Short mmCIF file of C-alpha atoms and ligand atoms in Angstrom, two decimals:
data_model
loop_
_atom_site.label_atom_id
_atom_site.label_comp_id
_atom_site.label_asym_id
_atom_site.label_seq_id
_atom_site.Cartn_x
_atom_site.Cartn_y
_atom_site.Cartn_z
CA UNK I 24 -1.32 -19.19 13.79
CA UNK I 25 0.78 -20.92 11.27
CA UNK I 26 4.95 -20.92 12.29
CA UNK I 27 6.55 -21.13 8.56
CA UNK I 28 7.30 -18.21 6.94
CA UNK I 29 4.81 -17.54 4.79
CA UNK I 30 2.18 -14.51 3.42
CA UNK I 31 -0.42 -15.52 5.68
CA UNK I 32 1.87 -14.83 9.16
CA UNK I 33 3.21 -11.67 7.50
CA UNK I 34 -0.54 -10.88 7.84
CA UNK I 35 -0.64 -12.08 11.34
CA UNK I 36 2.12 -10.47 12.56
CA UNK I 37 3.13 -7.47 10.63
CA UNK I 38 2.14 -3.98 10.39
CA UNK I 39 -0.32 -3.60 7.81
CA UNK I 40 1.37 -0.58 5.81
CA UNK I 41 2.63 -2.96 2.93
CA UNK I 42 1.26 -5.60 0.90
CA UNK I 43 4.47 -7.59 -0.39
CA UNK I 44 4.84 -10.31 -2.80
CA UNK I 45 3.24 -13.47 -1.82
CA UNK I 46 6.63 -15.22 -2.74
CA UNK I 47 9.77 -14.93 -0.05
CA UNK I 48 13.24 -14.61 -0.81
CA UNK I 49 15.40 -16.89 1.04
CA UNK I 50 19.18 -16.16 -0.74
CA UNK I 51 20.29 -14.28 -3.51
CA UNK I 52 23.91 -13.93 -5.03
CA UNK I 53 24.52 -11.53 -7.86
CA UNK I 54 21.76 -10.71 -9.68
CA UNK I 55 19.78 -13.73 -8.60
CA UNK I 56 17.02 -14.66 -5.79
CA UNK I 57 15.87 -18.20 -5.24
CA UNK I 58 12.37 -18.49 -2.80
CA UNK I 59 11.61 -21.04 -0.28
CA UNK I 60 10.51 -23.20 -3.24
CA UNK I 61 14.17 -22.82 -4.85
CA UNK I 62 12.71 -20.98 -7.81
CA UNK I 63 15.38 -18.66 -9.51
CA UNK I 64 14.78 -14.85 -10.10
CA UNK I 65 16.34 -12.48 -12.12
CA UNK I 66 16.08 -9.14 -9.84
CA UNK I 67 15.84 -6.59 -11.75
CA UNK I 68 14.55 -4.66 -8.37
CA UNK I 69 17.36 -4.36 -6.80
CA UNK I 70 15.72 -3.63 -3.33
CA UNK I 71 14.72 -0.46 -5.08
CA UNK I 72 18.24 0.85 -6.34
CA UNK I 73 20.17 -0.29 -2.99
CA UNK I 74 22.02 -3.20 -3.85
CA UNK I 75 24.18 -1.85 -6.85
CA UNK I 76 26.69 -4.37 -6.61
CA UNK I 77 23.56 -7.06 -6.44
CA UNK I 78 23.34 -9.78 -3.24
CA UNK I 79 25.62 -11.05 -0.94
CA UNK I 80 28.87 -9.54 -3.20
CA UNK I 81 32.16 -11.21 -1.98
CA UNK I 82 34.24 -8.59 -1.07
CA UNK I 83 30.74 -7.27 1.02
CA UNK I 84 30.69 -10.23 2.65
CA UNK I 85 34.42 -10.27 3.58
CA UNK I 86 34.12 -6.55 5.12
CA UNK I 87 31.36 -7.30 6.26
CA UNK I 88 32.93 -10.59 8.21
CA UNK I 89 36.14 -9.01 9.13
CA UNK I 90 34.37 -5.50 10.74
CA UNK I 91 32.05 -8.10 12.59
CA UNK I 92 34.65 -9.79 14.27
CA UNK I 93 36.31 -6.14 15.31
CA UNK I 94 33.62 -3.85 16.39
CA UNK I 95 29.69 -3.11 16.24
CA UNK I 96 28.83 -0.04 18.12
CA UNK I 97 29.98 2.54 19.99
CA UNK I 98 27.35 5.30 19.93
CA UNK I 99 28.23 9.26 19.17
CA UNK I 100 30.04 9.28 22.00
CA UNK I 101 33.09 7.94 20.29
CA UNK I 102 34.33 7.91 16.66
CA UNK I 103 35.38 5.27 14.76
CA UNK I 104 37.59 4.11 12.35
CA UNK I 105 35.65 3.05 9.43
CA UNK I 106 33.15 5.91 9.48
CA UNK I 107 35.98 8.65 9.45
CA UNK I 108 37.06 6.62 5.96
CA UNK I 109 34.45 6.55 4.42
CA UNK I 110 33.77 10.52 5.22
CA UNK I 111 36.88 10.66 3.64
CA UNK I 112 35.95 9.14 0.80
CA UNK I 113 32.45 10.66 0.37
CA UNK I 114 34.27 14.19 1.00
CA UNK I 115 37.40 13.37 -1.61
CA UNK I 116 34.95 12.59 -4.23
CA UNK I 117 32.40 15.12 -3.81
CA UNK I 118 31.86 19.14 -3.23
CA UNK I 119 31.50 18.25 0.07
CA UNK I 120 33.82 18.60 2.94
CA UNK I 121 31.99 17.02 5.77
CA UNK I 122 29.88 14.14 6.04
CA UNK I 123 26.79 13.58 8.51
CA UNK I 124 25.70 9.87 8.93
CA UNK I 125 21.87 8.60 9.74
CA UNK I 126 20.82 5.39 9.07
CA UNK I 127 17.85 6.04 6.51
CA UNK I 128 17.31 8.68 3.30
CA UNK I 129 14.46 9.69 5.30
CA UNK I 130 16.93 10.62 8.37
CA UNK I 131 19.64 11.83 5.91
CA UNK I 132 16.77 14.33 4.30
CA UNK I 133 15.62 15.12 7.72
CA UNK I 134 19.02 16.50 8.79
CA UNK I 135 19.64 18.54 5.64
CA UNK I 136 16.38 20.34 5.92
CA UNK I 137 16.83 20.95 9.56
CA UNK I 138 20.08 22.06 8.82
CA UNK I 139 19.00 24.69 6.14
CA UNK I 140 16.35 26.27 8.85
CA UNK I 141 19.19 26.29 11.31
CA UNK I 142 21.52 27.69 9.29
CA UNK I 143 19.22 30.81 7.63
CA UNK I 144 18.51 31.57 11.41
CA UNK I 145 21.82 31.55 12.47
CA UNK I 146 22.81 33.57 9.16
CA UNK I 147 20.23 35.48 7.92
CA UNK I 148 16.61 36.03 9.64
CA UNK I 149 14.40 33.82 12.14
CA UNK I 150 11.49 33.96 9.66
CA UNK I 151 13.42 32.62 6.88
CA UNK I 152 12.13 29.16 6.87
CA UNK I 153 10.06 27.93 4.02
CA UNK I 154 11.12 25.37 2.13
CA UNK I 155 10.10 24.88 -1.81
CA UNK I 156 10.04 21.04 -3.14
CA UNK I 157 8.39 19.67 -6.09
CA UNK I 158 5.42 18.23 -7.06
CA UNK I 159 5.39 14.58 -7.44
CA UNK I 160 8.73 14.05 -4.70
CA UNK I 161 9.65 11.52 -2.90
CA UNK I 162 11.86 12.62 0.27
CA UNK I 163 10.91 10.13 2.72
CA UNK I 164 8.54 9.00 5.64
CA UNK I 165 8.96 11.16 8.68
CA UNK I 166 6.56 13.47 9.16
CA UNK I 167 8.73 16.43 7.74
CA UNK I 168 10.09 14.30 5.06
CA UNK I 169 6.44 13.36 3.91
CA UNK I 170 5.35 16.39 4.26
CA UNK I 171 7.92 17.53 2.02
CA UNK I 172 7.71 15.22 -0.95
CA UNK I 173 4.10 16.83 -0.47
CA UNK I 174 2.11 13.66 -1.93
CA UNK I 175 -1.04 13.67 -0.49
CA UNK I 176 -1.52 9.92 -0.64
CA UNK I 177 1.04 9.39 1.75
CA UNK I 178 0.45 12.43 3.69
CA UNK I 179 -3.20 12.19 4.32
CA UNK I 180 -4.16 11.23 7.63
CA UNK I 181 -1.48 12.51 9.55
CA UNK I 182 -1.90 15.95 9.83
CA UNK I 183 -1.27 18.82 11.21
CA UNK I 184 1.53 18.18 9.17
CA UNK I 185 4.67 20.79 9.27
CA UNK I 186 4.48 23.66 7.98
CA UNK I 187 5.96 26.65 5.77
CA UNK I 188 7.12 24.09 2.44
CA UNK I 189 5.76 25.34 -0.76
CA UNK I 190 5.52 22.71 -3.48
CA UNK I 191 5.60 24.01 -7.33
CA UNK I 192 5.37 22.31 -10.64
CA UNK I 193 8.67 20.02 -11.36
CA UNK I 194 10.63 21.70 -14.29
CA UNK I 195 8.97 24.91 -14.18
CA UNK I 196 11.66 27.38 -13.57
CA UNK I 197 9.02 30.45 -13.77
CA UNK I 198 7.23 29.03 -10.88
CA UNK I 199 10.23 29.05 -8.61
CA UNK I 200 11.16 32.24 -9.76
CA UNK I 201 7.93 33.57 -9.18
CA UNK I 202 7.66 32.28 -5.71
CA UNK I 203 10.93 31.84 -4.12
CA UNK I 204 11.90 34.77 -1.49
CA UNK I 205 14.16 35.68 1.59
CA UNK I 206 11.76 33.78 3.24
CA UNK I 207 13.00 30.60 1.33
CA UNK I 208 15.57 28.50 3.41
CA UNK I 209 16.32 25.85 0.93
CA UNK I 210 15.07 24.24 -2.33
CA UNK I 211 15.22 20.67 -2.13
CA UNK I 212 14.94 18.63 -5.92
CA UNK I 213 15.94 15.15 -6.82
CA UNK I 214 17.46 15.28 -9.89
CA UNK I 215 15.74 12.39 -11.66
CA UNK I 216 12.35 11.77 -9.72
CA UNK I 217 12.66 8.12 -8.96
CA UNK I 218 9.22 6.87 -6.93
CA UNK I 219 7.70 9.73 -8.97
CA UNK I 220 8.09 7.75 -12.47
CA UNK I 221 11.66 8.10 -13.22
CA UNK I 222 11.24 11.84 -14.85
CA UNK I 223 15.03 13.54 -15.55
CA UNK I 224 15.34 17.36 -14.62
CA UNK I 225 16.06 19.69 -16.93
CA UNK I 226 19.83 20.88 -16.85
CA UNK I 227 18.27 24.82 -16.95
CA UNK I 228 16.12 24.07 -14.31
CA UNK I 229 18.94 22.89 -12.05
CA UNK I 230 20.85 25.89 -13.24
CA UNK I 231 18.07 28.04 -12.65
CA UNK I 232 18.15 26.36 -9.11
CA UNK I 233 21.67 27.10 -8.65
CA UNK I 234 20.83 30.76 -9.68
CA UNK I 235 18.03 31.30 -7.70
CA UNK I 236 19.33 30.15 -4.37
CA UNK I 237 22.36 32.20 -4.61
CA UNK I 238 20.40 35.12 -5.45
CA UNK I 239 17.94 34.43 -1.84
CA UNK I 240 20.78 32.98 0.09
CA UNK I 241 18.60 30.06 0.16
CA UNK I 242 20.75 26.58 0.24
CA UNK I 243 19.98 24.05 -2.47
CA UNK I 244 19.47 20.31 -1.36
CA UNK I 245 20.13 17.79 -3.81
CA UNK I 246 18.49 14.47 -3.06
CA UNK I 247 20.77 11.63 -4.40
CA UNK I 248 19.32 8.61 -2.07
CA UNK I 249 17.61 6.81 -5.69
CA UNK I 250 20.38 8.72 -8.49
CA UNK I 251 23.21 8.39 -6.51
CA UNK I 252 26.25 5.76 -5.83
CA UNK I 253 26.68 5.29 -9.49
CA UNK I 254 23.08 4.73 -10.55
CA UNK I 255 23.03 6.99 -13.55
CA UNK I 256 26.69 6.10 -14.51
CA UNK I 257 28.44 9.12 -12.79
CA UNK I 258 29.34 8.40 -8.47
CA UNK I 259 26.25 11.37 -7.80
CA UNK I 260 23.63 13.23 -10.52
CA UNK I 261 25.03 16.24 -10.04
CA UNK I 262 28.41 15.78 -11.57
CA UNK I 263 26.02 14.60 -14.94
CA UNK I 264 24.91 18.83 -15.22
CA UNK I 265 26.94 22.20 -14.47
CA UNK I 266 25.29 22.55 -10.80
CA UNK I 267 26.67 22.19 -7.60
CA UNK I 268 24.16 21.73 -4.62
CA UNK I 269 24.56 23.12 -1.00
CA UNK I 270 23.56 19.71 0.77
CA UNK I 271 23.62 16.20 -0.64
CA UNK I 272 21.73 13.18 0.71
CA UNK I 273 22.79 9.48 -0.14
CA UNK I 274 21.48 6.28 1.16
CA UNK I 275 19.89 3.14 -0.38
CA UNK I 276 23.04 1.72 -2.58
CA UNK I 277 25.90 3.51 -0.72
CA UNK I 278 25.29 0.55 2.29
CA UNK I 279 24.20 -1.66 -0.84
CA UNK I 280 21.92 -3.11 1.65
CA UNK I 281 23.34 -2.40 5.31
CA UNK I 282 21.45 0.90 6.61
CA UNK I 283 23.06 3.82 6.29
CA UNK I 284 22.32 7.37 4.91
CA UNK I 285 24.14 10.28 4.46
CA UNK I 286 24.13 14.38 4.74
CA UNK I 287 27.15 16.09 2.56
CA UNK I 288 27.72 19.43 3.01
CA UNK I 289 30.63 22.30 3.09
CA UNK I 290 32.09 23.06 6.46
CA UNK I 291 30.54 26.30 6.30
CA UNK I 292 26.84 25.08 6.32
CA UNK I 293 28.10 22.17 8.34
CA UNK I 294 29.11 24.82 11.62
CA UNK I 295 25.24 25.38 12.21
CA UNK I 296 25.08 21.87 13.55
CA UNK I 297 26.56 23.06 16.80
CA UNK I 298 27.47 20.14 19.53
CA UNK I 299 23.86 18.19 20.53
CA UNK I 300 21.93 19.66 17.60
CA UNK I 301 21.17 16.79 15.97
CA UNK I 302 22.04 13.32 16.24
CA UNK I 303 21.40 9.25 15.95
CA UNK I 304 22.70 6.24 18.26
CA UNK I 305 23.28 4.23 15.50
CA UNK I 306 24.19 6.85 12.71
CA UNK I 307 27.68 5.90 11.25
CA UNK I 308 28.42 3.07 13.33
CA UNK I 309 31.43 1.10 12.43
CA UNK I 310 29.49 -2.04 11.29
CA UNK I 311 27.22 -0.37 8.29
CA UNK I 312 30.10 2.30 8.18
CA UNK I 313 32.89 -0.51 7.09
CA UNK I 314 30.52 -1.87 4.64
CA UNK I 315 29.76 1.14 3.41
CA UNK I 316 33.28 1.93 2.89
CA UNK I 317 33.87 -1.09 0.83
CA UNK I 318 30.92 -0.54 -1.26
CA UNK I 319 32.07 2.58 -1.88
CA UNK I 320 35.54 1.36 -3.08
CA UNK I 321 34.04 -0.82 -5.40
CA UNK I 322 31.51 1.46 -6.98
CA UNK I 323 33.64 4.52 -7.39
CA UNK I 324 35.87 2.89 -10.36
CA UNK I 325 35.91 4.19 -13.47
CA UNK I 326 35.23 0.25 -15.30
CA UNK I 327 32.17 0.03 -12.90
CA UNK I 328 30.87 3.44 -13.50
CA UNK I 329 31.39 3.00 -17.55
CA UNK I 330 29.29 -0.59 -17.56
CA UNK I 331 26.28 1.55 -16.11
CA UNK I 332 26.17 3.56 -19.49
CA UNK I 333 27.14 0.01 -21.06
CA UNK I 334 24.28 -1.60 -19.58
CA UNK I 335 21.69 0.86 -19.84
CA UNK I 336 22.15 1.16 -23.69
CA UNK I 337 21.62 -2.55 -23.41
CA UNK I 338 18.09 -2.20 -21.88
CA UNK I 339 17.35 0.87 -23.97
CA UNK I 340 17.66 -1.06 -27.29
CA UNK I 341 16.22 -4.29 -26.41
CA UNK I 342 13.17 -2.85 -24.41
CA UNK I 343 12.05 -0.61 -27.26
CA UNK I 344 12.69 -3.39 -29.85
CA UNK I 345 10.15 -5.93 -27.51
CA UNK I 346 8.37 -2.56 -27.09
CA UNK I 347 8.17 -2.16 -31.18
CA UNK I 348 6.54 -5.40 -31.33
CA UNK I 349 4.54 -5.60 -28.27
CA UNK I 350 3.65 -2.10 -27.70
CA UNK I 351 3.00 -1.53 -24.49
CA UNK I 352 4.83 1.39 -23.45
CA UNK I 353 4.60 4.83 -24.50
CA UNK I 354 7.98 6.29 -23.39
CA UNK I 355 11.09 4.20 -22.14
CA UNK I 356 13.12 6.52 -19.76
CA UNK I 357 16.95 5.29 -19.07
CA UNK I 358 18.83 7.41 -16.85
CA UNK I 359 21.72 5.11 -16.45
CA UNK I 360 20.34 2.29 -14.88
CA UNK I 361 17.02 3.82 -13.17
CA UNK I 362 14.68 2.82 -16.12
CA UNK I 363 11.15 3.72 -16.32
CA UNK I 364 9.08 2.29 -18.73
CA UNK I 365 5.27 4.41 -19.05
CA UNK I 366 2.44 2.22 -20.15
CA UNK I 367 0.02 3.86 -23.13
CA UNK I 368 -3.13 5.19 -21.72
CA UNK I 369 -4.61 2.33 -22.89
CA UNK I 370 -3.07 0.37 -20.10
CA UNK I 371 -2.93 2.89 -17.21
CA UNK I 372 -3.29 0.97 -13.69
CA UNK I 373 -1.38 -1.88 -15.22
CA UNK I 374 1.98 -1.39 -13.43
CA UNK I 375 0.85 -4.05 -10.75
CA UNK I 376 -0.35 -6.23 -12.92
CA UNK I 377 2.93 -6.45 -15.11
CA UNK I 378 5.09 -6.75 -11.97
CA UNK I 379 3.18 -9.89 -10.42
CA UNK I 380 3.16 -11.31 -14.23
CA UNK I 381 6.70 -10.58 -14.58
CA UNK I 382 7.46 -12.69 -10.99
CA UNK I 383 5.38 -15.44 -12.42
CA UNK I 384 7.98 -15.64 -15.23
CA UNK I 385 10.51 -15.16 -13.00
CA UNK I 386 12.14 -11.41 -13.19
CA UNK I 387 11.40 -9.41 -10.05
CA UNK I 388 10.88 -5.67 -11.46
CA UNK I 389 9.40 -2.37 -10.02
CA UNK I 390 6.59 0.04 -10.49
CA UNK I 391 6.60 3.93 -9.87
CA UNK I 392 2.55 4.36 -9.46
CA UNK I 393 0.27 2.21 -11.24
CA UNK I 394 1.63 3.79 -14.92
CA UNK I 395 4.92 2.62 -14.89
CA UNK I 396 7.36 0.07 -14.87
CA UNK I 397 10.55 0.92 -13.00
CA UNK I 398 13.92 -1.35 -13.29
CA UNK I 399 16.61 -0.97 -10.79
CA UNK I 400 18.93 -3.59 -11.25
CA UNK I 401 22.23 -4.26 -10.12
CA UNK I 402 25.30 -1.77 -11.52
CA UNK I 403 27.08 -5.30 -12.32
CA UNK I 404 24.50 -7.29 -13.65
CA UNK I 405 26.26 -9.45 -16.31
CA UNK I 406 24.69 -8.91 -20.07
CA UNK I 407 23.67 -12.78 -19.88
CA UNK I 408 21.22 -11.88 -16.95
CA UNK I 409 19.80 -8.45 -18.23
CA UNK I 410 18.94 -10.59 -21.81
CA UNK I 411 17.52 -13.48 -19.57
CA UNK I 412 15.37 -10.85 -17.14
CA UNK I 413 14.17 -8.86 -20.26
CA UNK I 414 13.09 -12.42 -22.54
CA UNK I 415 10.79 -13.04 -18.74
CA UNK I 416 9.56 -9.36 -18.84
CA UNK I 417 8.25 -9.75 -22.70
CA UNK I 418 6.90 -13.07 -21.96
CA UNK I 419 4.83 -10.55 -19.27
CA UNK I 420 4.22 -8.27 -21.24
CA UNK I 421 2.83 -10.86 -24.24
CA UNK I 422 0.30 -12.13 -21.16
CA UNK I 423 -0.64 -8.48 -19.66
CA UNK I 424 -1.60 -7.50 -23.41
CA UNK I 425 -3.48 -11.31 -23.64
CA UNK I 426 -5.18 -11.11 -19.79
CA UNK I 427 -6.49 -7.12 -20.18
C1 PLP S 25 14.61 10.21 -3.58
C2 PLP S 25 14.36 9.53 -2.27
N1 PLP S 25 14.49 10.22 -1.14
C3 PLP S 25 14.29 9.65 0.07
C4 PLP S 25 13.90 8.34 0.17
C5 PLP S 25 13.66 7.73 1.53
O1 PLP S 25 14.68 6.85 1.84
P1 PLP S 25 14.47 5.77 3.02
O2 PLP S 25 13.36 4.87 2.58
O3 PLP S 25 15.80 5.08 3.15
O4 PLP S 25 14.10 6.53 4.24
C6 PLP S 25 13.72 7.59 -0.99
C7 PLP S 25 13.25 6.18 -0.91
O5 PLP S 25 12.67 5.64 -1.82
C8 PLP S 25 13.96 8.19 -2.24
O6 PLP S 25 13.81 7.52 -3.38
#
């Protein structure tokens, strides 16, 4: 067995349930990766919409640093100061008034949907416990997560999977109205499908939603781990239409790299986790939790949150003027800076293809299936780097359309 770091050991020694890069990333600062061979990167990635304010950011570092020095870990068993701040914070900025940490979306969707069952028992009846998602979700990989996003490539194999969660068309408000019940418990939706292809909901199907719910005391369950912390140029989705969820889940960029999700809710919901209902060791330790705070801090600022909408009018205009010549793509979404790019039928099954090419040339980039192109870059990323990334992503683009 060979001891460098390398593809081949990841193959010895790994769990076969990815297939990264051949390439490793040693460092990165900013918007930039260099791998064991020192060759630069633009990341346009961005460990899939965590680290908003890019790699190793200063004043991360420095919290980061500081809360190392102080404390680690305490366990549920005692609070601690930097996780009741950045409740705080979460709670000041949000709907919400209390805060539940985990240290995974997964974990953070787990809790919200265990929390809706718990609370339509405790409220309403003990048979009221079906949950409606959408098709084409992404909620996670426990086994009630998976189950929920419904995808049967990721679910197959592992049944009997949980039961009682409906899953209807995305967008289709007749459907849900159609189906929902007093049976329903909660209606979890991500407001832009990310892993499903970067697709925006409608603002009358969230409204619907909202309606809907209300009308079959069923809680709506926004998931915000891809949209949220900034991503779409507002701190959380939500606040972009008139609709105000029940629960809210956050993770990937609000650690901006340290693992931590989290559940938002109003006290109200929040009493049916009673004392030992549901917990995590690590959830909201002080380490990730200090970080998180920081991160937080940073990304909450009105200059930050206005140089998303900056930025993504940036990749808007330049991608579809490469796209004009090139033609590749059939639609360009940009929802803030959560970009999906759709390749014409003609080049369906591509998406792999154009990400390897677009490493070769030196921009790391993102697929949603094998139609579609997904960017995820940094909130921050100076304009110098996004025109840099995209010139590397038409040079890919130029050698998909010559290879194929
Ligand atoms: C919308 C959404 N929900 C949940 C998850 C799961 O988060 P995690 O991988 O941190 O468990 C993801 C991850 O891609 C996601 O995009």
């Amino acid at each position: 067995m060979e001891c460098t770091a390398s593809r081949r050991l990841f193959n010895e020694v790994i769990v076969p349930n990815y297939s990264p890069s051949p390439i490793i990333p040693v460092r990165g600062a900013g918007s930039h990766l260099w791998d064991q061979e020192d060759k630069e990167y633009i990341d346009f990635a961005g460990g899939i919409a965590v680290n908003a304010l890019g790699h190793c950011h200063p004043e991360l570092v420095q919290a980061l640093h500081k809360q190392s020095q102080k404390l680690w870990h305490l366990s549920n068993a005692w609070t601690n100061e930097p996780a009741l701040k950045l409740a705080e914070q979460l709670t000041k900025a949000t709907f919400a008034q209390q805060a539940y940490f985990s240290n995974s979306g997964a974990e953070a969707n787990e809790a919200a949907l265990k929390l809706a069952r718990k609370y339509a028992k405790d409220h309403f009846d003990p048979e009221k416990t079906e949950i409606i998602a959408f098709d084409n979700s992404f909620h996670g990989r426990t086994l009630l997560t998976v189950s929920t996003g419904g995808q049967p490539k990721y679910c197959k194999g592992f049944e009997p999977l949980p039961g009682d969660i409906t899953h209807l068309p995305y967008n289709d408000l007749a459907s849900v109205e159609y189906h929902i019940s007093n049976k329903t418990c909660a209606v979890i939706v991500e407001p832009i499908q990310g892993e499903g292809g970067v697709i925006p909901a409608e603002p009358l199907f969230l409204e619907g939603l909202r309606t809907l719910c209300t009308q079959h005391n069923a809680l709506l369950i926004f998931d915000e781990i891809q949209t949220g912390m900034g991503r779409t140029g507002n701190l959380f989705a939500y606040q972009n239409y008139e609709v105000i969820p029940d629960i809210l889940t956050s993770a990937k960029a609000l650690g901006c790299g340290i693992p931590i999700g989290a559940m938002l809710t109003t006290k109200a919901i929040a009493e049916s986790f009673t004392i030992g209902s549901h917990g995590s060791t690590y959830g909201g330790n002080p380490l990730v939790c200090a970080v998180a705070s920081k991160a937080f801090e940073l990304i909450n600022d009105p200059v930050v949150l206005s140089g998303v909408k900056q930025r993504q009018r940036m990749f808007q205009s330049k991608l579809e003027l490469f796209n004009q010549k090139i033609g590749l793509f059939s639609h360009i979404r940009t929802e803030g800076l959560l970009i999906g790019c759709e390749l014409q039928k003609k080049w369906h099954g591509k998406a792999p293809a154009l990400k390897q090419l677009a490493e070769q040339e030196g921009v790391m980039v993102l697929t949603a299936g094998p139609n579609i192109l997904r960017l995820a870059p940094s909130l921050i990323i100076p304009p110098k780097d996004i025109s840099q990334g995209l010139e590397h992503l038409t040079t890919a683009m130029l050698a998909l359309k010559m290879d194929f």
